[in-house]
mmCIF file of C-alpha atoms in Angstrom:
data_model
loop_
_atom_site.group_PDB
_atom_site.id
_atom_site.type_symbol
_atom_site.label_atom_id
_atom_site.label_comp_id
_atom_site.label_asym_id
_atom_site.label_seq_id
_atom_site.Cartn_x
_atom_site.Cartn_y
_atom_site.Cartn_z
ATOM 1 C CA ALA A 905 -6.041 -9.124 -45.210
ATOM 2 C CA ALA A 906 -8.319 -12.130 -45.709
ATOM 3 C CA ALA A 907 -9.477 -10.822 -49.083
ATOM 4 C CA ARG A 908 -5.902 -10.306 -50.269
ATOM 5 C CA SER A 909 -4.906 -13.761 -49.080
ATOM 6 C CA GLY A 910 -7.854 -15.360 -50.861
ATOM 7 C CA GLY A 911 -7.077 -13.555 -54.104
ATOM 8 C CA GLY A 912 -3.448 -14.672 -54.020
ATOM 9 C CA GLY A 913 -4.519 -18.276 -53.391
ATOM 10 C CA GLY A 914 -6.802 -18.204 -56.447
ATOM 11 C CA GLY A 915 -3.958 -16.970 -58.657
ATOM 12 C CA GLY A 916 -1.682 -19.740 -57.420
ATOM 13 C CA GLU A 917 -4.334 -22.310 -58.195
ATOM 14 C CA ALA A 918 -4.703 -21.023 -61.746
ATOM 15 C CA HIS A 919 -0.973 -21.360 -62.414
ATOM 16 C CA GLY A 920 -0.747 -24.771 -60.778
ATOM 17 C CA GLY A 921 -3.989 -26.275 -62.026
ATOM 18 C CA GLY A 922 -2.276 -29.458 -63.133
ATOM 19 C CA GLY A 923 -0.787 -30.178 -59.697
ATOM 20 C CA ASP A 924 -2.003 -32.263 -56.815
ATOM 21 C CA PRO A 925 -5.593 -31.247 -55.890
ATOM 22 C CA ALA A 926 -4.726 -31.820 -52.233
ATOM 23 C CA ALA A 927 -2.146 -29.016 -52.463
ATOM 24 C CA ARG A 928 -4.763 -26.469 -53.532
ATOM 25 C CA PRO A 929 -5.803 -23.888 -50.906
ATOM 26 C CA PRO A 930 -9.116 -24.507 -49.159
ATOM 27 C CA ALA A 931 -12.232 -22.727 -50.364
ATOM 28 C CA ARG A 932 -12.939 -19.380 -48.755
ATOM 29 C CA GLN A 933 -15.440 -19.572 -45.930
ATOM 30 C CA PRO A 934 -17.968 -16.904 -44.955
ATOM 31 C CA PRO A 935 -16.759 -14.885 -41.950
ATOM 32 C CA ALA A 936 -18.088 -15.176 -38.438
ATOM 33 C CA ALA A 937 -18.670 -11.658 -37.139
ATOM 34 C CA ALA A 938 -20.145 -10.151 -34.056
ATOM 35 C CA ALA A 939 -23.841 -9.568 -34.455
ATOM 36 C CA GLY A 940 -25.043 -5.991 -34.477
ATOM 37 C CA SER A 941 -21.591 -4.430 -34.416
ATOM 38 C CA GLY A 942 -21.429 -3.369 -38.062
ATOM 39 C CA ALA A 943 -18.037 -5.022 -38.381
ATOM 40 C CA GLY A 944 -19.839 -8.160 -39.553
ATOM 41 C CA VAL A 945 -21.249 -6.297 -42.549
ATOM 42 C CA LEU A 946 -17.810 -5.052 -43.561
ATOM 43 C CA ASP A 947 -16.308 -8.541 -43.195
ATOM 44 C CA PHE A 948 -19.106 -10.092 -45.237
ATOM 45 C CA LEU A 949 -18.835 -7.513 -48.041
ATOM 46 C CA SER A 950 -15.075 -8.017 -48.106
ATOM 47 C CA TYR A 951 -15.659 -11.785 -48.382
ATOM 48 C CA VAL A 952 -18.119 -11.372 -51.257
ATOM 49 C CA GLY A 953 -15.856 -8.899 -53.027
ATOM 50 C CA GLY A 954 -12.996 -11.411 -52.861
ATOM 51 C CA LEU A 955 -14.937 -14.189 -54.603
ATOM 52 C CA PRO A 956 -14.006 -14.950 -58.235
ATOM 53 C CA GLY A 957 -15.947 -12.720 -60.617
ATOM 54 C CA PHE A 958 -17.041 -10.274 -57.949
ATOM 55 C CA SER A 959 -14.035 -7.922 -57.893
ATOM 56 C CA HIS A 960 -16.137 -5.139 -59.440
ATOM 57 C CA LEU A 961 -18.467 -5.317 -56.446
ATOM 58 C CA ARG A 962 -15.481 -4.804 -54.145
ATOM 59 C CA LEU A 963 -14.714 -1.510 -55.879
ATOM 60 C CA LEU A 964 -18.348 -0.489 -55.479
ATOM 61 C CA PHE A 965 -18.352 -1.379 -51.774
ATOM 62 C CA VAL A 966 -15.159 0.591 -51.156
ATOM 63 C CA GLY A 967 -16.455 3.695 -52.938
ATOM 64 C CA LEU A 968 -19.796 3.533 -51.161
ATOM 65 C CA GLY A 969 -18.105 3.039 -47.787
ATOM 66 C CA ARG A 970 -15.881 6.086 -48.288
ATOM 67 C CA LEU A 971 -18.886 8.204 -49.264
ATOM 68 C CA LEU A 972 -20.818 7.143 -46.164
ATOM 69 C CA GLN A 973 -17.817 7.759 -43.930
ATOM 70 C CA ARG A 974 -17.312 11.278 -45.254
ATOM 71 C CA THR A 975 -20.964 12.098 -44.669
ATOM 72 C CA GLY A 976 -20.960 10.574 -41.200
ATOM 73 C CA LEU A 977 -23.740 8.102 -42.087
ATOM 74 C CA LEU A 978 -21.630 4.939 -41.859
ATOM 75 C CA SER A 979 -22.252 4.437 -38.138
ATOM 76 C CA LEU A 980 -26.022 4.612 -38.820
ATOM 77 C CA VAL A 981 -26.098 2.418 -41.934
ATOM 78 C CA LEU A 982 -23.972 -0.474 -40.652
ATOM 79 C CA PRO A 983 -26.298 -1.640 -37.845
ATOM 80 C CA VAL A 984 -29.300 -1.481 -40.180
ATOM 81 C CA ALA A 985 -27.403 -3.408 -42.876
ATOM 82 C CA ASP A 986 -26.380 -5.982 -40.259
ATOM 83 C CA LEU A 987 -30.013 -6.462 -39.260
ATOM 84 C CA LEU A 988 -31.379 -6.692 -42.813
ATOM 85 C CA LEU A 989 -28.521 -8.592 -44.486
ATOM 86 C CA LEU A 990 -26.670 -10.759 -41.989
ATOM 87 C CA THR A 991 -29.412 -11.712 -39.519
ATOM 88 C CA PRO A 992 -31.432 -13.694 -42.138
ATOM 89 C CA LEU A 993 -28.238 -15.420 -43.298
ATOM 90 C CA ARG A 994 -27.409 -16.405 -39.724
ATOM 91 C CA LEU A 995 -30.931 -17.746 -39.158
ATOM 92 C CA LEU A 996 -30.706 -19.815 -42.333
ATOM 93 C CA GLY A 997 -27.333 -21.233 -41.268
ATOM 94 C CA PHE A 998 -25.281 -19.645 -44.076
ATOM 95 C CA LEU A 999 -23.123 -17.715 -41.618
ATOM 96 C CA ALA A 1000 -21.361 -19.060 -38.556
ATOM 97 C CA PRO A 1001 -22.787 -17.851 -35.227
ATOM 98 C CA PRO A 1002 -20.971 -14.797 -33.837
ATOM 99 C CA PRO A 1003 -18.191 -15.657 -31.377
ATOM 100 C CA ARG A 1004 -18.667 -14.596 -27.787
ATOM 101 C CA GLU A 1005 -16.043 -12.112 -26.709
ATOM 102 C CA SER A 1006 -15.444 -11.253 -23.096
ATOM 103 C CA ALA A 1007 -14.867 -7.680 -21.969
ATOM 104 C CA ALA A 1008 -11.182 -8.433 -21.344
ATOM 105 C CA GLU A 1009 -10.813 -9.972 -24.810
ATOM 106 C CA ALA A 1010 -12.540 -6.988 -26.417
ATOM 107 C CA ALA A 1011 -10.199 -4.593 -24.610
ATOM 108 C CA ALA A 1012 -7.166 -6.632 -25.680
ATOM 109 C CA ARG A 1013 -8.386 -6.590 -29.281
ATOM 110 C CA PHE A 1014 -8.970 -2.833 -29.216
ATOM 111 C CA THR A 1015 -5.508 -2.276 -27.728
ATOM 112 C CA ALA A 1016 -3.858 -4.355 -30.457
ATOM 113 C CA GLU A 1017 -5.784 -2.540 -33.198
ATOM 114 C CA PHE A 1018 -5.068 0.868 -31.675
ATOM 115 C CA GLU A 1019 -1.319 0.210 -31.368
ATOM 116 C CA GLU A 1020 -1.179 -1.055 -34.931
ATOM 117 C CA LEU A 1021 -2.780 2.119 -36.268
ATOM 118 C CA HIS A 1022 -1.679 4.821 -33.821
ATOM 119 C CA GLY A 1023 1.373 3.524 -31.945
ATOM 120 C CA GLU A 1024 2.027 2.262 -28.427
ATOM 121 C CA THR A 1025 1.709 5.621 -26.665
ATOM 122 C CA HIS A 1026 -1.721 5.798 -25.006
ATOM 123 C CA PRO A 1027 -3.315 5.624 -21.568
ATOM 124 C CA ARG A 1028 -3.641 2.211 -19.963
ATOM 125 C CA PHE A 1029 -6.803 0.735 -21.466
ATOM 126 C CA PHE A 1030 -8.674 -1.022 -18.656
ATOM 127 C CA ARG A 1031 -9.205 -4.661 -19.581
ATOM 128 C CA GLY A 1032 -12.664 -5.469 -18.346
ATOM 129 C CA SER A 1033 -16.215 -4.196 -18.348
ATOM 130 C CA CYS A 1034 -17.377 -0.680 -17.481
ATOM 131 C CA SER A 1035 -18.683 -1.821 -14.114
ATOM 132 C CA GLU A 1036 -15.329 -3.409 -13.325
ATOM 133 C CA ALA A 1037 -13.542 -0.220 -14.345
ATOM 134 C CA LEU A 1038 -15.824 1.791 -12.028
ATOM 135 C CA SER A 1039 -15.100 -0.609 -9.155
ATOM 136 C CA ARG A 1040 -11.359 -0.360 -9.783
ATOM 137 C CA ALA A 1041 -11.582 3.445 -9.835
ATOM 138 C CA ARG A 1042 -13.420 3.470 -6.514
ATOM 139 C CA ARG A 1043 -10.843 1.166 -4.912
ATOM 140 C CA GLU A 1044 -8.102 3.508 -6.102
ATOM 141 C CA ALA A 1045 -9.975 6.706 -5.080
ATOM 142 C CA LYS A 1046 -10.110 7.882 -8.696
ATOM 143 C CA PHE A 1047 -12.744 8.699 -11.279
ATOM 144 C CA CYS A 1048 -13.360 6.557 -14.354
ATOM 145 C CA LEU A 1049 -12.701 8.332 -17.658
ATOM 146 C CA VAL A 1050 -14.748 6.781 -20.477
ATOM 147 C CA TYR A 1051 -13.840 7.313 -24.115
ATOM 148 C CA LEU A 1052 -16.855 6.806 -26.396
ATOM 149 C CA HIS A 1053 -15.378 5.440 -29.628
ATOM 150 C CA SER A 1054 -16.941 4.615 -32.989
ATOM 151 C CA ALA A 1055 -14.490 3.487 -35.677
ATOM 152 C CA ALA A 1056 -16.986 4.539 -38.356
ATOM 153 C CA HIS A 1057 -17.073 8.151 -37.183
ATOM 154 C CA PRO A 1058 -15.113 10.548 -39.404
ATOM 155 C CA ALA A 1059 -13.302 12.087 -36.402
ATOM 156 C CA ALA A 1060 -12.356 8.803 -34.736
ATOM 157 C CA ALA A 1061 -8.966 8.364 -36.394
ATOM 158 C CA SER A 1062 -7.858 11.988 -35.823
ATOM 159 C CA THR A 1063 -8.976 11.854 -32.164
ATOM 160 C CA CYS A 1064 -6.933 8.701 -31.598
ATOM 161 C CA ASP A 1065 -3.903 10.177 -33.386
ATOM 162 C CA GLU A 1066 -3.962 13.671 -31.892
ATOM 163 C CA LEU A 1067 -5.371 13.064 -28.398
ATOM 164 C CA ILE A 1068 -5.429 9.453 -27.185
ATOM 165 C CA ALA A 1069 -1.924 8.780 -28.556
ATOM 166 C CA ASN A 1070 -0.534 12.002 -27.115
ATOM 167 C CA ALA A 1071 2.132 11.450 -24.430
ATOM 168 C CA LEU A 1072 0.976 14.368 -22.259
ATOM 169 C CA PHE A 1073 -2.621 13.204 -22.298
ATOM 170 C CA ALA A 1074 -1.641 9.571 -21.631
ATOM 171 C CA ALA A 1075 0.505 10.482 -18.607
ATOM 172 C CA PHE A 1076 -2.159 12.788 -17.174
ATOM 173 C CA VAL A 1077 -4.907 10.152 -17.543
ATOM 174 C CA ASP A 1078 -2.831 7.339 -16.063
ATOM 175 C CA GLU A 1079 -2.083 9.442 -12.994
ATOM 176 C CA ASN A 1080 -5.637 10.609 -12.331
ATOM 177 C CA PHE A 1081 -8.135 8.173 -13.861
ATOM 178 C CA VAL A 1082 -9.013 4.610 -14.697
ATOM 179 C CA PHE A 1083 -9.417 4.777 -18.497
ATOM 180 C CA TRP A 1084 -12.104 2.653 -20.181
ATOM 181 C CA VAL A 1085 -12.996 2.574 -23.888
ATOM 182 C CA ALA A 1086 -16.675 2.312 -24.801
ATOM 183 C CA ASP A 1087 -16.184 0.842 -28.272
ATOM 184 C CA ASP A 1088 -19.488 0.601 -30.112
ATOM 185 C CA ALA A 1089 -18.217 -2.562 -31.769
ATOM 186 C CA THR A 1090 -18.946 -4.303 -28.412
ATOM 187 C CA ALA A 1091 -22.251 -4.860 -26.606
ATOM 188 C CA ASP A 1092 -20.943 -3.241 -23.422
ATOM 189 C CA GLY A 1093 -19.743 -0.197 -25.348
ATOM 190 C CA ARG A 1094 -23.070 0.251 -27.111
ATOM 191 C CA ALA A 1095 -24.957 -0.127 -23.825
ATOM 192 C CA VAL A 1096 -22.838 2.536 -22.122
ATOM 193 C CA ARG A 1097 -23.206 4.884 -25.076
ATOM 194 C CA GLN A 1098 -26.969 4.455 -25.007
ATOM 195 C CA ALA A 1099 -27.051 5.082 -21.253
ATOM 196 C CA LEU A 1100 -24.916 8.235 -21.461
ATOM 197 C CA ARG A 1101 -26.613 9.586 -24.604
ATOM 198 C CA PRO A 1102 -23.749 11.867 -25.716
ATOM 199 C CA ARG A 1103 -24.636 14.857 -27.844
ATOM 200 C CA GLU A 1104 -21.821 14.076 -30.283
ATOM 201 C CA LEU A 1105 -18.890 11.769 -30.882
ATOM 202 C CA PRO A 1106 -16.122 11.245 -30.026
ATOM 203 C CA THR A 1107 -16.635 12.054 -26.352
ATOM 204 C CA LEU A 1108 -14.804 11.754 -23.045
ATOM 205 C CA VAL A 1109 -17.032 11.291 -19.986
ATOM 206 C CA VAL A 1110 -15.900 11.430 -16.366
ATOM 207 C CA LEU A 1111 -17.831 8.888 -14.275
ATOM 208 C CA ALA A 1112 -18.021 8.321 -10.522
ATOM 209 C CA GLN A 1113 -19.584 5.266 -8.909
ATOM 210 C CA ALA A 1114 -22.068 5.924 -6.139
ATOM 211 C CA GLU A 1115 -21.693 4.369 -2.697
ATOM 212 C CA GLY A 1116 -23.064 0.841 -2.600
ATOM 213 C CA ALA A 1117 -23.648 0.698 -6.362
ATOM 214 C CA GLY A 1118 -23.271 -2.802 -7.720
ATOM 215 C CA ARG A 1119 -22.378 -3.756 -11.265
ATOM 216 C CA GLY A 1120 -21.854 -0.106 -12.175
ATOM 217 C CA ARG A 1121 -25.387 0.903 -11.231
ATOM 218 C CA GLY A 1122 -25.589 4.351 -9.712
ATOM 219 C CA ALA A 1123 -22.689 5.750 -11.736
ATOM 220 C CA GLN A 1124 -22.871 9.496 -12.159
ATOM 221 C CA ALA A 1125 -21.595 11.467 -15.178
ATOM 222 C CA LEU A 1126 -19.655 14.417 -13.782
ATOM 223 C CA ALA A 1127 -18.446 16.060 -17.000
ATOM 224 C CA GLN A 1128 -18.070 15.617 -20.749
ATOM 225 C CA VAL A 1129 -15.535 16.825 -23.278
ATOM 226 C CA ALA A 1130 -16.678 16.240 -26.852
ATOM 227 C CA GLY A 1131 -16.338 17.012 -30.523
ATOM 228 C CA VAL A 1132 -13.908 19.679 -31.709
ATOM 229 C CA ARG A 1133 -12.775 20.402 -28.131
ATOM 230 C CA LEU A 1134 -10.898 17.103 -28.196
ATOM 231 C CA ARG A 1135 -8.625 18.442 -30.944
ATOM 232 C CA ASP A 1136 -6.959 20.692 -28.349
ATOM 233 C CA VAL A 1137 -4.877 18.432 -26.072
ATOM 234 C CA ASP A 1138 -3.986 21.195 -23.613
ATOM 235 C CA GLY A 1139 -7.603 22.337 -23.505
ATOM 236 C CA THR A 1140 -8.849 18.788 -22.882
ATOM 237 C CA VAL A 1141 -6.341 18.256 -20.079
ATOM 238 C CA ALA A 1142 -7.330 21.633 -18.589
ATOM 239 C CA ALA A 1143 -11.035 20.719 -18.730
ATOM 240 C CA LEU A 1144 -10.390 17.386 -17.037
ATOM 241 C CA SER A 1145 -8.204 19.087 -14.393
ATOM 242 C CA GLU A 1146 -11.034 21.503 -13.684
ATOM 243 C CA THR A 1147 -13.386 18.567 -13.222
ATOM 244 C CA LEU A 1148 -10.968 16.998 -10.741
ATOM 245 C CA GLN A 1149 -10.847 20.253 -8.773
ATOM 246 C CA THR A 1150 -14.619 20.723 -8.859
ATOM 247 C CA TRP A 1151 -15.283 17.226 -7.576
ATOM 248 C CA ALA A 1152 -12.240 17.022 -5.285
ATOM 249 C CA PRO A 1153 -14.458 16.532 -2.182
ATOM 250 C CA LEU A 1154 -15.718 13.262 -3.652
ATOM 251 C CA LEU A 1155 -12.170 12.033 -4.127
ATOM 252 C CA GLU A 1156 -11.163 13.179 -0.668
ATOM 253 C CA GLU A 1157 -14.130 11.337 0.798
ATOM 254 C CA ALA A 1158 -13.132 8.204 -1.123
ATOM 255 C CA ARG A 1159 -9.541 8.485 0.126
ATOM 256 C CA GLU A 1160 -10.740 8.910 3.734
ATOM 257 C CA GLU A 1161 -12.943 5.863 3.299
ATOM 258 C CA LEU A 1162 -10.010 3.847 1.961
ATOM 259 C CA THR A 1163 -7.874 4.974 4.884
ATOM 260 C CA ALA A 1164 -10.586 4.068 7.393
ATOM 261 C CA ARG A 1165 -10.990 0.660 5.797
ATOM 262 C CA ALA A 1166 -7.229 0.117 5.896
ATOM 263 C CA VAL A 1167 -7.162 1.035 9.594
ATOM 264 C CA ASP A 1168 -10.079 -1.325 10.265
ATOM 265 C CA ARG A 1169 -8.309 -4.152 8.448
ATOM 266 C CA ALA A 1170 -5.101 -3.486 10.420
ATOM 267 C CA ILE A 1171 -7.028 -3.555 13.708
ATOM 268 C CA ILE A 1172 -8.789 -6.789 12.746
ATOM 269 C CA GLN A 1173 -5.514 -8.377 11.671
ATOM 270 C CA GLU A 1174 -3.833 -7.298 14.920
ATOM 271 C CA GLN A 1175 -6.715 -8.710 16.975
ATOM 272 C CA ALA A 1176 -6.524 -11.975 15.022
ATOM 273 C CA SER A 1177 -2.769 -12.135 15.622
ATOM 274 C CA GLU A 1178 -3.201 -11.493 19.364
ATOM 275 C CA TYR A 1179 -5.860 -14.184 19.553
ATOM 276 C CA GLU A 1180 -3.595 -16.651 17.786
ATOM 277 C CA ARG A 1181 -0.705 -15.806 20.118
ATOM 278 C CA ALA A 1182 -2.933 -16.189 23.209
ATOM 279 C CA LEU A 1183 -4.257 -19.460 21.878
ATOM 280 C CA ALA A 1184 -0.737 -20.732 21.246
ATOM 281 C CA GLU A 1185 0.347 -19.698 24.747
ATOM 282 C CA ASP A 1186 -2.675 -21.445 26.303
ATOM 283 C CA GLN A 1187 -1.945 -24.588 24.335
ATOM 284 C CA ALA A 1188 1.719 -24.545 25.319
ATOM 285 C CA ARG A 1189 0.773 -24.035 28.980
ATOM 286 C CA GLU A 1190 -1.709 -26.929 28.888
ATOM 287 C CA GLU A 1191 0.867 -29.172 27.276
ATOM 288 C CA ALA A 1192 3.415 -28.195 29.957
ATOM 289 C CA GLU A 1193 0.903 -28.945 32.739
ATOM 290 C CA VAL A 1194 0.068 -32.316 31.222
ATOM 291 C CA ALA A 1195 3.745 -33.145 30.937
ATOM 292 C CA ALA A 1196 4.411 -32.048 34.546
ATOM 293 C CA ALA A 1197 1.506 -34.137 35.832
ATOM 294 C CA ALA A 1198 2.748 -37.152 33.916
ATOM 295 C CA ALA A 1199 6.235 -36.689 35.292
ATOM 296 C CA ALA A 1200 4.900 -36.389 38.856
ATOM 297 C CA GLU A 1201 2.790 -39.522 38.430
ATOM 298 C CA GLU A 1202 5.780 -41.393 37.110
ATOM 299 C CA ALA A 1203 7.891 -40.194 40.070
ATOM 300 C CA ARG A 1204 5.271 -41.339 42.553
ATOM 301 C CA GLY A 1205 5.112 -44.751 40.915
ATOM 302 C CA ALA A 1206 8.861 -45.130 41.059
ATOM 303 C CA GLY A 1207 8.883 -44.154 44.788
ATOM 304 C CA GLY A 1208 6.234 -46.739 45.631
ATOM 305 C CA GLU A 1209 8.186 -49.517 43.975
ATOM 306 C CA ALA A 1210 11.324 -48.543 45.890
ATOM 307 C CA ALA A 1211 9.404 -48.654 49.184
#
């Protein structure tokens, strides 16, 4: 979109060259992209291809990108290109430093991009980090379902269209899991992918957080559904249902723990309420005694004066 906008601005300037220079559109600026994600390389090549006299390079970049995507090499080439091409430019100050994006912002961005491409039907994407998703899942006595996503992978678009955007799959996941997307365009997504080491992409991984694990440490991968199996929505739902049945004791233990904690909180709250009531009664009794003593003292003083 930025390249198209820049091209249109240049054409307007050519037709209105005799006008007020202040009315001319500002010069195109190099993009600021997230380091190491691969998206920065694409943004930079799009920027270069949109410069005057470089339109032929844009055609070359597009053709090369399509070839790499068909062969499945795009996800491997982009990080290397980012390291070799963009890192020196950042160090020399020719590119703006990459903006820092929180986990919630990254999830919001992924949701917006997903809905633009595949529609609004999808599981609820958890807006936060993987460790936060695991903590939420434990509090709700559920497992965390992680979707390992790479936009550069040839099967990414079809998986999103046929599985993630499927109404049956979305309803099933929302009922039984906390759904988190490990997008390799984010640092958290790449870290989770490296930790899980999936055999292929795209992949769904069922995670459970161990007792006492902090910041997601101690999470256990219970099952994976990957590759061509994801093309079968019914088969994927069946595989995830089987995982829920296999590991049902873990969920039952988590539910019992939640129930026990709820009972403990209720007991503590009741004890606190009883203490507050007793304290209020004691205070009221003391105030009544003080008032009675004052009244008696006043009565004695009045009797003495009368005598």
